[in-house]
Short mmCIF file of C-alpha atoms and ligand atoms in Angstrom, two decimals:
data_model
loop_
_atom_site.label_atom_id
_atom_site.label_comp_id
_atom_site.label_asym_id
_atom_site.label_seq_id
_atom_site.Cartn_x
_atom_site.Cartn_y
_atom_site.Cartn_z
CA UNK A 2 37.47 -12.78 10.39
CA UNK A 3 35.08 -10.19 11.88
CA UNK A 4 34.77 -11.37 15.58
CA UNK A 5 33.52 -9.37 18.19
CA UNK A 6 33.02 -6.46 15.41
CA UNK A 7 29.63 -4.40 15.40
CA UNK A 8 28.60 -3.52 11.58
CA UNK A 9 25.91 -1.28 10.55
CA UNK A 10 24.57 -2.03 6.93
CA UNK A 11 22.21 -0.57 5.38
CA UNK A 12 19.85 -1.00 2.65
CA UNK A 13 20.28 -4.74 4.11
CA UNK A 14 16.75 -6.68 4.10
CA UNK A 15 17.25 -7.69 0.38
CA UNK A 16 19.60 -8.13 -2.53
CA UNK A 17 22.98 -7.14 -2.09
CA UNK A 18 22.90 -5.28 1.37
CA UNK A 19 21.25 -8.96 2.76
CA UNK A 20 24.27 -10.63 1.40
CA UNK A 21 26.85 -8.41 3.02
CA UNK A 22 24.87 -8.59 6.50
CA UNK A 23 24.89 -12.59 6.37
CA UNK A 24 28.25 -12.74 5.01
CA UNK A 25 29.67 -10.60 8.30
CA UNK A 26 27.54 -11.97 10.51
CA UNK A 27 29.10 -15.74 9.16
CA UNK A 28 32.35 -14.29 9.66
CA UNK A 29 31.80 -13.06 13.51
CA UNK A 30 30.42 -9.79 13.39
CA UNK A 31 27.14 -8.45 14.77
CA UNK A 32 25.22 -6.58 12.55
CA UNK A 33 22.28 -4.16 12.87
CA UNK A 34 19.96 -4.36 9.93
CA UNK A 35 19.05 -0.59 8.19
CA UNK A 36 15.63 -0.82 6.23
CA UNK A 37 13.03 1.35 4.32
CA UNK A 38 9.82 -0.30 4.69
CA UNK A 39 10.18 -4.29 4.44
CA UNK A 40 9.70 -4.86 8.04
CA UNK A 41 9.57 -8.83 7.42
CA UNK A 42 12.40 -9.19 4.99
CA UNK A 43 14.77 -7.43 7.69
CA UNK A 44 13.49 -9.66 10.27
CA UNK A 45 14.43 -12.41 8.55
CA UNK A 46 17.62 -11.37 7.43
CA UNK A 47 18.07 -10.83 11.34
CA UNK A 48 16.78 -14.59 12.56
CA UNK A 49 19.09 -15.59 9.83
CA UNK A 50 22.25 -13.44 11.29
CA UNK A 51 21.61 -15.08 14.63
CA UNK A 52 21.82 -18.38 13.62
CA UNK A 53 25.58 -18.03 13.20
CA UNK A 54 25.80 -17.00 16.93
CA UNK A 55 25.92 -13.23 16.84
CA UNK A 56 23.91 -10.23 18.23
CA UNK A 57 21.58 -8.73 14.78
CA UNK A 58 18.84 -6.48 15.38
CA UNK A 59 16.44 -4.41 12.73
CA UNK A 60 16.05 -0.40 12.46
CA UNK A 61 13.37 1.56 10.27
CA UNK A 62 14.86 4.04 8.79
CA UNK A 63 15.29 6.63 5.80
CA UNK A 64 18.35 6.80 5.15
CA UNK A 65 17.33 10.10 3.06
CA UNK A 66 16.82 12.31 6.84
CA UNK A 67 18.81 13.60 8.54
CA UNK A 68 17.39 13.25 11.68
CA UNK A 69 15.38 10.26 11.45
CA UNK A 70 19.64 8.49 10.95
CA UNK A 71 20.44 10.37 13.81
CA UNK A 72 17.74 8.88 16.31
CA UNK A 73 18.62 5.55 14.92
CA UNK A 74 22.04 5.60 15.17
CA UNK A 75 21.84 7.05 18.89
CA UNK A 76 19.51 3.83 19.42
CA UNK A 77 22.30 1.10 17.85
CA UNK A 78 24.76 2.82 19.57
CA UNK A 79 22.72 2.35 22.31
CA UNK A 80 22.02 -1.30 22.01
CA UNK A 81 25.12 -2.62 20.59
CA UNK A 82 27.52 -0.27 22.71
CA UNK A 83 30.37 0.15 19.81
CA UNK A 84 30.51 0.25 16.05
CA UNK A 85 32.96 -0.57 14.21
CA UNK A 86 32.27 -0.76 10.55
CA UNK A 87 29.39 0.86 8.37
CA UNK A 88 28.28 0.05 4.76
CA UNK A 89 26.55 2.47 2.95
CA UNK A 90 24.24 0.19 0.72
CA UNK A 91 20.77 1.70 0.85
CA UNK A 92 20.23 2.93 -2.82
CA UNK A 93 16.89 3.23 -5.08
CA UNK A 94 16.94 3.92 -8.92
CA UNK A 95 14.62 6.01 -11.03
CA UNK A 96 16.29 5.64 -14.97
CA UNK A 97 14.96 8.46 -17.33
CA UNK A 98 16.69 10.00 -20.32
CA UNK A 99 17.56 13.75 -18.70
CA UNK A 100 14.90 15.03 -21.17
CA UNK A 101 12.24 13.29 -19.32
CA UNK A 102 13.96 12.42 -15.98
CA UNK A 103 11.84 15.07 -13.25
CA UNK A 104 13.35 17.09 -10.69
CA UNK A 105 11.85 15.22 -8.08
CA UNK A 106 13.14 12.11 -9.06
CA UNK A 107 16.79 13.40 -9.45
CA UNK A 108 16.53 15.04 -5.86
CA UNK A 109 15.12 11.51 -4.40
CA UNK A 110 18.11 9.35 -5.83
CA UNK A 111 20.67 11.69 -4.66
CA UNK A 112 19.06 11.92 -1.48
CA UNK A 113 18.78 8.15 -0.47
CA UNK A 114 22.25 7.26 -2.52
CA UNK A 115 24.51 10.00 -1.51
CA UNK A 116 22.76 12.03 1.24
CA UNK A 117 22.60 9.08 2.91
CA UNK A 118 25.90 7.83 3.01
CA UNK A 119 27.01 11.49 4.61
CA UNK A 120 23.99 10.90 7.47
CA UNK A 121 25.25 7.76 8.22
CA UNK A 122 28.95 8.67 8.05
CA UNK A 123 28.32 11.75 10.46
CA UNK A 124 26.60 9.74 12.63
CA UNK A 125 28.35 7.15 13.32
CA UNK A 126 31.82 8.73 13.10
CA UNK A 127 32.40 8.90 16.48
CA UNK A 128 32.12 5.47 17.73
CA UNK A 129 34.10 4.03 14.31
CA UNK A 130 36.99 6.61 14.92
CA UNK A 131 37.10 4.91 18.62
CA UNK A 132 37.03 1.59 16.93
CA UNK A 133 40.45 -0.06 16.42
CA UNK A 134 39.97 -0.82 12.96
CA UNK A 135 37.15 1.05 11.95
CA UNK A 136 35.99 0.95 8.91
CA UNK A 137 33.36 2.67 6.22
CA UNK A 138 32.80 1.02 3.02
CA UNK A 139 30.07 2.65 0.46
CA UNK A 140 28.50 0.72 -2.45
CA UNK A 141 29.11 2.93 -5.34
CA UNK A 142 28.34 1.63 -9.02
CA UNK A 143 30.55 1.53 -11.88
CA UNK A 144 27.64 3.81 -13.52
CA UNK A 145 29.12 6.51 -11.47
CA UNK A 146 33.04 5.68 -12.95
CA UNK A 147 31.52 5.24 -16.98
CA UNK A 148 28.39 6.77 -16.95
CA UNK A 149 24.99 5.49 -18.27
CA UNK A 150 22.70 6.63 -20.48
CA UNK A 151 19.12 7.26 -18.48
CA UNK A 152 21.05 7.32 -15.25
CA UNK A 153 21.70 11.18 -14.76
CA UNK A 154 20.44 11.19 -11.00
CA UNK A 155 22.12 7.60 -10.34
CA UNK A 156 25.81 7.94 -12.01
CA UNK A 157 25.95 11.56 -10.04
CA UNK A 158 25.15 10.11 -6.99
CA UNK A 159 27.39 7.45 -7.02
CA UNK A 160 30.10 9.03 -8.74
CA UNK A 161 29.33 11.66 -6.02
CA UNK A 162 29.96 8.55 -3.00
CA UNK A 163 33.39 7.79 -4.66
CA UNK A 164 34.23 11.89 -3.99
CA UNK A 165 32.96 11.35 -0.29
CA UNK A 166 34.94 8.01 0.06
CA UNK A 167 38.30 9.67 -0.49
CA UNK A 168 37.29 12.49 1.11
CA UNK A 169 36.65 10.20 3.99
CA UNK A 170 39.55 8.32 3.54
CA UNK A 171 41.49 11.12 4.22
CA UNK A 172 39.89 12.68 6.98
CA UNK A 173 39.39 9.83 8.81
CA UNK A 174 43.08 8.22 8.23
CA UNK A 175 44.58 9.53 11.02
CA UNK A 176 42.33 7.52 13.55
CA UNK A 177 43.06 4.27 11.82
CA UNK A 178 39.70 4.14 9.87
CA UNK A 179 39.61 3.24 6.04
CA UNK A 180 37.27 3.83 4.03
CA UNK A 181 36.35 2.18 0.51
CA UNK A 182 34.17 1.94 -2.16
CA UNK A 183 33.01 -1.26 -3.83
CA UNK A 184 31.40 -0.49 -7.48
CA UNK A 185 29.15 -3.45 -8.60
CA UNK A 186 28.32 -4.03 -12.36
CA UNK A 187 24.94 -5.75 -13.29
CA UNK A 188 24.17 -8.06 -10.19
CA UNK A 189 21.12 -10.33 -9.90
CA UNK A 190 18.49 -8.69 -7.08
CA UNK A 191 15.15 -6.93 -7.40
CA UNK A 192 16.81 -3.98 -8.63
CA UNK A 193 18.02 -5.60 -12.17
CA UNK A 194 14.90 -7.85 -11.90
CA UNK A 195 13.55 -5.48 -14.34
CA UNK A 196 16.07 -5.49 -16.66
CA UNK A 197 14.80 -5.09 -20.51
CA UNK A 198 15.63 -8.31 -22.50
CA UNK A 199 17.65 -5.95 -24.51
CA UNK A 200 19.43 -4.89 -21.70
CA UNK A 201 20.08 -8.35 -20.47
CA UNK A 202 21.19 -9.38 -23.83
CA UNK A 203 23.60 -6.30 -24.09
CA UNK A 204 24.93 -7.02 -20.75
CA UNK A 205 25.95 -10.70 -21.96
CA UNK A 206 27.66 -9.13 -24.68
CA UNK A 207 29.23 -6.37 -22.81
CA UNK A 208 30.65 -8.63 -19.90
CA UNK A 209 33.65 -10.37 -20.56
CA UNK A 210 32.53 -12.89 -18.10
CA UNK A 211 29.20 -13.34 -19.87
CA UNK A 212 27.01 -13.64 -16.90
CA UNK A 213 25.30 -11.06 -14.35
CA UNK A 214 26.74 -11.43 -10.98
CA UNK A 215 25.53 -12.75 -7.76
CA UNK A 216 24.78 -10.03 -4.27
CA UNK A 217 27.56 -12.73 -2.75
CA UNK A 218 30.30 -12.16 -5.01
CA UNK A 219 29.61 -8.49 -4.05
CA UNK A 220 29.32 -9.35 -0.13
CA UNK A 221 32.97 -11.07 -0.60
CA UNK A 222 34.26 -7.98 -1.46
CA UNK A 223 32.68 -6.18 1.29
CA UNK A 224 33.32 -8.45 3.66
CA UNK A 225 37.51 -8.20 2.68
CA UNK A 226 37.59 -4.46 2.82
CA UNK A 227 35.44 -4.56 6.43
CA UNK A 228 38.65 -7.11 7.62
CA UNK A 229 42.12 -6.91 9.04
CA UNK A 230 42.90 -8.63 5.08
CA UNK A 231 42.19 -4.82 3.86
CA UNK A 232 44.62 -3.15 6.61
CA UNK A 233 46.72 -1.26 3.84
CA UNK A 234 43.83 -0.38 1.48
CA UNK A 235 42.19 3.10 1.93
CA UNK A 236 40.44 5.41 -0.92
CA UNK A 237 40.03 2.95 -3.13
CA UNK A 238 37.12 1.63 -5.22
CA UNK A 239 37.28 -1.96 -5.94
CA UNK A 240 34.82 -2.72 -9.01
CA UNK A 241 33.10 -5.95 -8.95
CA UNK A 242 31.88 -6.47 -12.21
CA UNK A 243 32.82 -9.30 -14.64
CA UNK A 244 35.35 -6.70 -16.21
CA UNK A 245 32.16 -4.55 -17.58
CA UNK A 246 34.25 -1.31 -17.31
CA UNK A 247 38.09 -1.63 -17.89
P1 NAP B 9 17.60 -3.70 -3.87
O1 NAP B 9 17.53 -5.16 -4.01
O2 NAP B 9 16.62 -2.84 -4.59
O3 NAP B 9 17.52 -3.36 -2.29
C1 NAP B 9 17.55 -2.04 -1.88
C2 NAP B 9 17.74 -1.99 -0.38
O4 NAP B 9 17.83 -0.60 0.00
C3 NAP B 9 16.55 -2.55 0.39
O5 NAP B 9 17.05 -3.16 1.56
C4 NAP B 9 15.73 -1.33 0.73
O6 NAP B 9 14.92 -1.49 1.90
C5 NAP B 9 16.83 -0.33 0.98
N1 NAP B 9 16.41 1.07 0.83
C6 NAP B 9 15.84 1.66 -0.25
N2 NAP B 9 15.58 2.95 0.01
C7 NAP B 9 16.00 3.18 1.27
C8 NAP B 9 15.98 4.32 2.11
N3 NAP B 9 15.48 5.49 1.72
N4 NAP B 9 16.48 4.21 3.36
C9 NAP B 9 16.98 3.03 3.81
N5 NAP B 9 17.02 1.90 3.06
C10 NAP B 9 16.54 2.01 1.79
O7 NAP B 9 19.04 -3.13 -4.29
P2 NAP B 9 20.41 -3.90 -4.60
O8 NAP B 9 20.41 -4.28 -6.02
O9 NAP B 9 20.68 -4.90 -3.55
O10 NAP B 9 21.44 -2.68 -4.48
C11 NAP B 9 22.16 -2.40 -3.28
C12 NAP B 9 23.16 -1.30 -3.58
O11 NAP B 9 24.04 -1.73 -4.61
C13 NAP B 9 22.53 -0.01 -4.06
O12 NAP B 9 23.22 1.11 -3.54
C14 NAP B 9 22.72 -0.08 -5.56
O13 NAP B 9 22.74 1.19 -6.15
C15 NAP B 9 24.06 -0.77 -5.65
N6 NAP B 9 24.29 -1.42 -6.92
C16 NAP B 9 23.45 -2.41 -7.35
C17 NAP B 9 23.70 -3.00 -8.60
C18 NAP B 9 22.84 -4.10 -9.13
O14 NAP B 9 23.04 -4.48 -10.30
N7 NAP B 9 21.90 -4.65 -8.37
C19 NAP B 9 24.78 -2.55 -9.39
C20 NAP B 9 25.58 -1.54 -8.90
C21 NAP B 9 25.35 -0.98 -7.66
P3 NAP B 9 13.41 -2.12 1.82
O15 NAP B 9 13.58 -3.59 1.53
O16 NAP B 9 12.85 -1.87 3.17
O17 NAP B 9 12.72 -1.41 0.71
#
């Protein structure tokens, strides 16, 4: 479905951001790994791309500066020669009622979540305009489209990527590039591993599916919107959540 395509994804060395990377790379494309710190994890998520016969390779970066996504997006353009589709996945948390939440910790989460997106975006504009079918797909949250209580600095910022995403959409619409958002509910990876048993027992309450979901079922998404399947579909923000928010 994705042959001969070059994705960037990043945020991609666990959880859901692994799942997206091995579910392209299954599907054809080659894929170049974005990572904070877990130099091993992205490795492996890279041996584990190449098994399926494509080109994967690992980058260090913060997805928070500026210039440290420029020099790394000069150096995949570099090594993989085009790009085609990026995923904006990278995203942290730091949940505190507004009362307690600090300033720092609201400027970090809107710097990695939505700050990031934008760096990548800018940066890698250029060769996904030239792409055929380029493509730009952000993970947003459906605690940006309800709101959460304790999630102040994470609702803004990804209600905030849905804002850039039609913006995006727009700008970018006239080159043939679409760009998405995909807004997961509660999905099992390190990030809900943490998860209160009162906040895993509301969630099986809340959920009309009665179950958290799995990084793939988010990666099949992903992996739609990234493909020719998704040709008509641009601005929109699919929400992949057990019907949590409806
Ligand atoms: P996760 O398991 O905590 O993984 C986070 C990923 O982001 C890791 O690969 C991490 O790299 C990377 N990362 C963190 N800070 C970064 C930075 N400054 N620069 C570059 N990469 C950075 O998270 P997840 O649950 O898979 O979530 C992935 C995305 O889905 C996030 O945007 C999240 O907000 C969104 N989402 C998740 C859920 C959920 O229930 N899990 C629900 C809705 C939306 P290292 O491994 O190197 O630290």
């Amino acid at each position: 479905m994705l042959e001969g395509k070059t994705a960037v994804i990043t945020g991609a060395s666990r959880g859901i951001g692994k799942a997206i990377a091995l579910k392209m790379a299954q599907n054809g494309a080659n894929v170049a790994i974005i990572y904070a710190g877990n130099e091993a994890a992205a490795k492996t998520v890279c041996t584990q791309a190449e098994s399926y016969g494509v080109k994967a390779a690992a980058y260090r970066c913060d997805a928070a500066s500026f210039s440290e996504v420029k020099t790394t997006c000069d150096k995949i353009i570099a090594d993989f020669k085009s790009v085609d589709i990026l995923v904006n996945n990278a995203g942290i948390v730091k949940d505190n009622l507004l009362l307690m939440m600090r300033e720092g910790d609201f400027d970090s989460v809107i710097a990695v979540n939505l700050k990031g997106a934008f760096n990548f975006a800018k940066h890698l504009s250029r060769p996904i305009m030239r792409s055929s079918a380029g493509r730009i797909i952000n993970i947003s949250s459906v605690s940006g489209m309800m709101g959460v209580t304790g999630q102040a600095n994470y609702s803004a910022s990804k209600a905030g990527l849905i804002g850039l995403t039609k913006t995006l959409a727009k700008e970018f619409a006239g080159k043939k590039v679409t760009c998405n958002a995909v807004a997961p509910g509660f999905i099992e990876t390190d990030m809900t591993a943490g998860l209160s048993q009162a906040a895993r027992e509301y969630a099986d309450t809340a959920i009309p599916l009665k179950r958290l979901g799995a990084a793939d079922e988010v990666a099949n998404t992903v992996v739609f919107l990234a493909s020719d399947l998704s040709s008509y579909i641009t601005g929109e923000v699919i929400k992949v959540d057990g019907g949590l928010y409806m």
